[in-house]
GROMACS .gro file of C-alpha atoms in nm:
model
  234
    1MET     CA    1   1.120  -0.970   1.194
    2ASN     CA    2   1.160  -1.289   1.395
    3ALA     CA    3   0.928  -1.542   1.555
    4PHE     CA    4   0.919  -1.400   1.907
    5HIS     CA    5   0.585  -1.461   2.077
    6GLY     CA    6   0.416  -1.420   2.412
    7PHE     CA    7   0.375  -1.095   2.604
    8ILE     CA    8   0.603  -0.793   2.578
    9PRO     CA    9   0.793  -0.807   2.910
   10PRO     CA   10   0.693  -0.518   3.138
   11GLU     CA   11   1.046  -0.540   3.281
   12LEU     CA   12   1.173  -0.354   2.975
   13ASN     CA   13   1.107  -0.044   3.182
   14HIS     CA   14   1.438  -0.108   3.358
   15LEU     CA   15   1.628  -0.013   3.039
   16SER     CA   16   1.629   0.350   3.146
   17ASN     CA   17   1.870   0.469   2.872
   18LEU     CA   18   1.681   0.307   2.584
   19ILE     CA   19   1.626   0.535   2.284
   20HIS     CA   20   1.491   0.293   2.019
   21LEU     CA   21   1.257   0.001   2.081
   22ASP     CA   22   1.158  -0.193   1.768
   23LEU     CA   23   0.974  -0.525   1.820
   24SER     CA   24   0.791  -0.516   1.488
   25ARG     CA   25   0.697  -0.813   1.267
   26ASN     CA   26   0.690  -1.077   1.535
   27GLN     CA   27   0.408  -1.264   1.706
   28PHE     CA   28   0.380  -1.073   2.032
   29SER     CA   29   0.032  -1.089   2.186
   30GLY     CA   30  -0.139  -0.939   2.487
   31GLN     CA   31  -0.145  -0.573   2.576
   32ILE     CA   32   0.112  -0.296   2.543
   33PRO     CA   33   0.268  -0.267   2.891
   34PRO     CA   34   0.196   0.075   3.047
   35THR     CA   35   0.540   0.044   3.210
   36LEU     CA   36   0.697   0.139   2.875
   37ALA     CA   37   0.609   0.496   2.973
   38GLN     CA   38   0.900   0.479   3.218
   39LEU     CA   39   1.146   0.473   2.926
   40THR     CA   40   1.175   0.848   2.943
   41HIS     CA   41   1.449   0.876   2.678
   42LEU     CA   42   1.259   0.674   2.416
   43GLU     CA   43   1.249   0.838   2.073
   44THR     CA   44   1.105   0.556   1.861
   45LEU     CA   45   0.849   0.296   1.965
   46VAL     CA   46   0.774   0.049   1.685
   47LEU     CA   47   0.542  -0.243   1.766
   48ASN     CA   48   0.369  -0.291   1.431
   49ASP     CA   49   0.275  -0.623   1.272
   50ASN     CA   50   0.217  -0.825   1.586
   51GLN     CA   51  -0.095  -0.962   1.755
   52LEU     CA   52  -0.129  -0.703   2.028
   53ASN     CA   53  -0.475  -0.635   2.168
   54GLY     CA   54  -0.642  -0.425   2.432
   55SER     CA   55  -0.628  -0.048   2.424
   56ILE     CA   56  -0.338   0.192   2.375
   57PRO     CA   57  -0.214   0.281   2.724
   58PRO     CA   58  -0.267   0.651   2.796
   59GLU     CA   59   0.068   0.642   2.974
   60ILE     CA   60   0.236   0.645   2.631
   61GLY     CA   61   0.159   1.016   2.630
   62GLN     CA   62   0.422   1.061   2.899
   63LEU     CA   63   0.703   0.981   2.652
   64LYS     CA   64   0.799   1.342   2.587
   65SER     CA   65   1.101   1.254   2.369
   66LEU     CA   66   0.908   1.024   2.136
   67ASN     CA   67   0.913   1.127   1.772
   68TRP     CA   68   0.803   0.803   1.603
   69LEU     CA   69   0.512   0.583   1.715
   70ASP     CA   70   0.411   0.284   1.500
   71LEU     CA   71   0.141   0.048   1.626
   72LEU     CA   72  -0.011  -0.052   1.292
   73ASN     CA   73  -0.134  -0.398   1.197
   74ASN     CA   74  -0.238  -0.523   1.539
   75PHE     CA   75  -0.572  -0.587   1.711
   76LEU     CA   76  -0.580  -0.278   1.926
   77GLY     CA   77  -0.921  -0.143   2.020
   78GLY     CA   78  -1.086   0.128   2.224
   79ALA     CA   79  -1.034   0.499   2.183
   80ILE     CA   80  -0.719   0.683   2.081
   81PRO     CA   81  -0.585   0.826   2.408
   82THR     CA   82  -0.610   1.205   2.430
   83SER     CA   83  -0.272   1.196   2.606
   84LEU     CA   84  -0.098   1.131   2.272
   85GLY     CA   85  -0.149   1.501   2.208
   86ASN     CA   86   0.110   1.569   2.480
   87ILE     CA   87   0.399   1.416   2.281
   88SER     CA   88   0.524   1.745   2.145
   89GLN     CA   89   0.817   1.595   1.951
   90LEU     CA   90   0.606   1.345   1.757
   91ILE     CA   91   0.672   1.342   1.383
   92SER     CA   92   0.491   1.024   1.280
   93LEU     CA   93   0.181   0.868   1.437
   94ASN     CA   94   0.080   0.546   1.265
   95LEU     CA   95  -0.209   0.348   1.414
   96HIS     CA   96  -0.359   0.205   1.097
   97ASN     CA   97  -0.524  -0.134   1.054
   98ASN     CA   98  -0.646  -0.187   1.408
   99SER     CA   99  -0.995  -0.177   1.560
  100LEU     CA  100  -0.977   0.166   1.718
  101SER     CA  101  -1.315   0.330   1.775
  102GLY     CA  102  -1.462   0.657   1.896
  103SER     CA  103  -1.365   0.996   1.762
  104ILE     CA  104  -1.028   1.140   1.667
  105PRO     CA  105  -0.908   1.335   1.973
  106PRO     CA  106  -0.887   1.710   1.910
  107GLU     CA  107  -0.572   1.701   2.123
  108LEU     CA  108  -0.382   1.553   1.827
  109GLY     CA  109  -0.396   1.904   1.686
  110GLN     CA  110  -0.138   2.002   1.950
  111LEU     CA  111   0.129   1.794   1.770
  112SER     CA  112   0.289   2.093   1.603
  113LYS     CA  113   0.575   1.888   1.450
  114LEU     CA  114   0.360   1.607   1.309
  115VAL     CA  115   0.444   1.513   0.950
  116PHE     CA  116   0.248   1.187   0.906
  117LEU     CA  117  -0.088   1.105   1.062
  118LYS     CA  118  -0.208   0.759   0.961
  119LEU     CA  119  -0.530   0.638   1.125
  120LEU     CA  120  -0.668   0.446   0.828
  121ILE     CA  121  -0.857   0.116   0.847
  122ASN     CA  122  -1.012   0.150   1.191
  123ARG     CA  123  -1.362   0.216   1.323
  124LEU     CA  124  -1.324   0.585   1.396
  125SER     CA  125  -1.640   0.795   1.374
  126GLY     CA  126  -1.762   1.148   1.423
  127LEU     CA  127  -1.622   1.468   1.280
  128ILE     CA  128  -1.260   1.528   1.190
  129PRO     CA  129  -1.156   1.775   1.464
  130PRO     CA  130  -1.100   2.133   1.342
  131THR     CA  131  -0.757   2.124   1.506
  132ILE     CA  132  -0.637   1.861   1.256
  133TRP     CA  133  -0.681   2.106   0.968
  134LEU     CA  134  -0.434   2.343   1.135
  135LEU     CA  135  -0.135   2.103   1.145
  136SER     CA  136   0.073   2.301   0.898
  137THR     CA  137   0.366   2.055   0.909
  138LEU     CA  138   0.160   1.760   0.782
  139LYS     CA  139   0.272   1.596   0.459
  140GLY     CA  140   0.050   1.287   0.482
  141LEU     CA  141  -0.305   1.282   0.620
  142HIS     CA  142  -0.443   0.929   0.588
  143LEU     CA  143  -0.783   0.882   0.754
  144HIS     CA  144  -0.946   0.654   0.498
  145HIS     CA  145  -1.157   0.344   0.560
  146ASN     CA  146  -1.326   0.469   0.876
  147ARG     CA  147  -1.672   0.604   0.960
  148LEU     CA  148  -1.589   0.972   0.971
  149SER     CA  149  -1.863   1.224   0.890
  150GLY     CA  150  -1.904   1.597   0.842
  151GLN     CA  151  -1.752   1.830   0.587
  152ILE     CA  152  -1.406   1.915   0.459
  153PRO     CA  153  -1.365   2.276   0.578
  154PRO     CA  154  -1.200   2.567   0.394
  155THR     CA  155  -0.937   2.565   0.671
  156ILE     CA  156  -0.776   2.270   0.493
  157VAL     CA  157  -0.575   2.541   0.318
  158GLN     CA  158  -0.371   2.568   0.640
  159LEU     CA  159  -0.208   2.233   0.552
  160THR     CA  160   0.046   2.414   0.342
  161HIS     CA  161   0.292   2.122   0.315
  162LEU     CA  162   0.037   1.849   0.247
  163GLU     CA  163   0.137   1.605  -0.025
  164SER     CA  164  -0.108   1.317   0.013
  165LEU     CA  165  -0.470   1.343   0.129
  166PHE     CA  166  -0.661   1.019   0.185
  167LEU     CA  167  -1.015   1.067   0.317
  168ASN     CA  168  -1.184   0.804   0.103
  169ASP     CA  169  -1.428   0.538   0.223
  170ASN     CA  170  -1.588   0.746   0.496
  171ARG     CA  171  -1.921   0.928   0.534
  172LEU     CA  172  -1.811   1.281   0.451
  173ASN     CA  173  -2.067   1.517   0.300
  174GLY     CA  174  -2.094   1.871   0.175
  175SER     CA  175  -1.886   2.006  -0.109
  176ILE     CA  176  -1.515   1.994  -0.180
  177PRO     CA  177  -1.379   2.339  -0.084
  178GLN     CA  178  -1.217   2.555  -0.346
  179GLU     CA  179  -0.935   2.614  -0.099
  180ILE     CA  180  -0.800   2.265  -0.166
  181GLY     CA  181  -0.658   2.398  -0.492
  182HIS     CA  182  -0.432   2.638  -0.303
  183ILE     CA  183  -0.224   2.358  -0.147
  184LYS     CA  184   0.045   2.356  -0.414
  185SER     CA  185   0.235   2.057  -0.272
  186LEU     CA  186  -0.055   1.812  -0.318
  187PHE     CA  187   0.015   1.523  -0.553
  188GLU     CA  188  -0.252   1.277  -0.434
  189ILE     CA  189  -0.617   1.342  -0.346
  190HIS     CA  190  -0.839   1.045  -0.261
  191LEU     CA  191  -1.196   1.138  -0.169
  192GLN     CA  192  -1.382   0.847  -0.330
  193THR     CA  193  -1.672   0.662  -0.170
  194ASN     CA  194  -1.819   0.939   0.042
  195PHE     CA  195  -2.132   1.153   0.016
  196LEU     CA  196  -1.963   1.461  -0.126
  197GLY     CA  197  -2.172   1.676  -0.358
  198GLY     CA  198  -2.161   2.002  -0.547
  199ALA     CA  199  -1.927   2.090  -0.827
  200ILE     CA  200  -1.569   1.973  -0.861
  201PRO     CA  201  -1.361   2.277  -0.762
  202THR     CA  202  -1.199   2.441  -1.063
  203SER     CA  203  -0.908   2.531  -0.836
  204VAL     CA  204  -0.775   2.174  -0.858
  205CYS     CA  205  -0.652   2.267  -1.204
  206ASN     CA  206  -0.392   2.485  -1.031
  207LEU     CA  207  -0.229   2.184  -0.864
  208SER     CA  208   0.066   2.137  -1.097
  209ASN     CA  209   0.210   1.850  -0.890
  210LEU     CA  210  -0.113   1.649  -0.884
  211THR     CA  211  -0.073   1.295  -1.018
  212ASN     CA  212  -0.380   1.123  -0.872
  213LEU     CA  213  -0.728   1.270  -0.825
  214ASN     CA  214  -0.987   1.014  -0.719
  215LEU     CA  215  -1.345   1.129  -0.661
  216PHE     CA  216  -1.550   0.830  -0.774
  217ASN     CA  217  -1.860   0.709  -0.595
  218ASN     CA  218  -1.975   1.047  -0.465
  219LEU     CA  219  -2.261   1.280  -0.555
  220PRO     CA  220  -2.100   1.553  -0.766
  221SER     CA  221  -2.294   1.793  -0.982
  222GLY     CA  222  -2.204   2.056  -1.237
  223SER     CA  223  -1.935   2.021  -1.501
  224MET     CA  224  -1.582   2.121  -1.582
  225ILE     CA  225  -1.514   2.315  -1.897
  226SER     CA  226  -1.304   2.139  -2.157
  227HIS     CA  227  -0.972   2.318  -2.105
  228GLN     CA  228  -0.983   2.242  -1.734
  229ARG     CA  229  -1.043   1.876  -1.809
  230ASP     CA  230  -0.748   1.877  -2.047
  231MET     CA  231  -0.524   2.029  -1.779
  232LEU     CA  232  -0.617   1.748  -1.540
  233GLN     CA  233  -0.546   1.484  -1.803
  234GLU     CA  234  -0.200   1.630  -1.855
   0.00000   0.00000   0.00000
């Protein structure tokens, strides 16, 4: 939160004992130096709200102690490196509001401690990898405002700790699985502006913590009986 500008110095790699590196909310430009991967004790890397461009260096995947990676609000492009799936301690991965393209790497499903996955507002396309639906530690899955396609599978029920689900403004199709109503921790579901069809699952009426259900601008059919509608309104 200063007015630093110019490139991030690659010489930061000499700070071999560094645990936290936070350069956020400045005016840094240029690329993320691959030499940051030499900071082997790094636990948090926060570079959000700058003017960084280029691609995310695959070398970042060598930071085995990293548990927090924030690169949001930059001009980063290219694909998400598959090597990020090697950061076994990662709790939060936030890459939103960049220009990342290509598909979501299935390797992200190896992040068994991941709590927040935020890839919103990019240019990601293709199917959501089946491995993502098996991340049982996830509380926030935010993939909205991309170009993702395919269906929401019944295996979403494996996200047993999920609290907020944002898949809106994509190209998802098929029906909303009944299994979504078995995720008792859900309090937000945003599926608007897709190509979802079929009936609204009656199982959503079992979500006692639900405060926001947004399904507008889809292709639903069928109806909900009156007492189910009343439960949702409550």
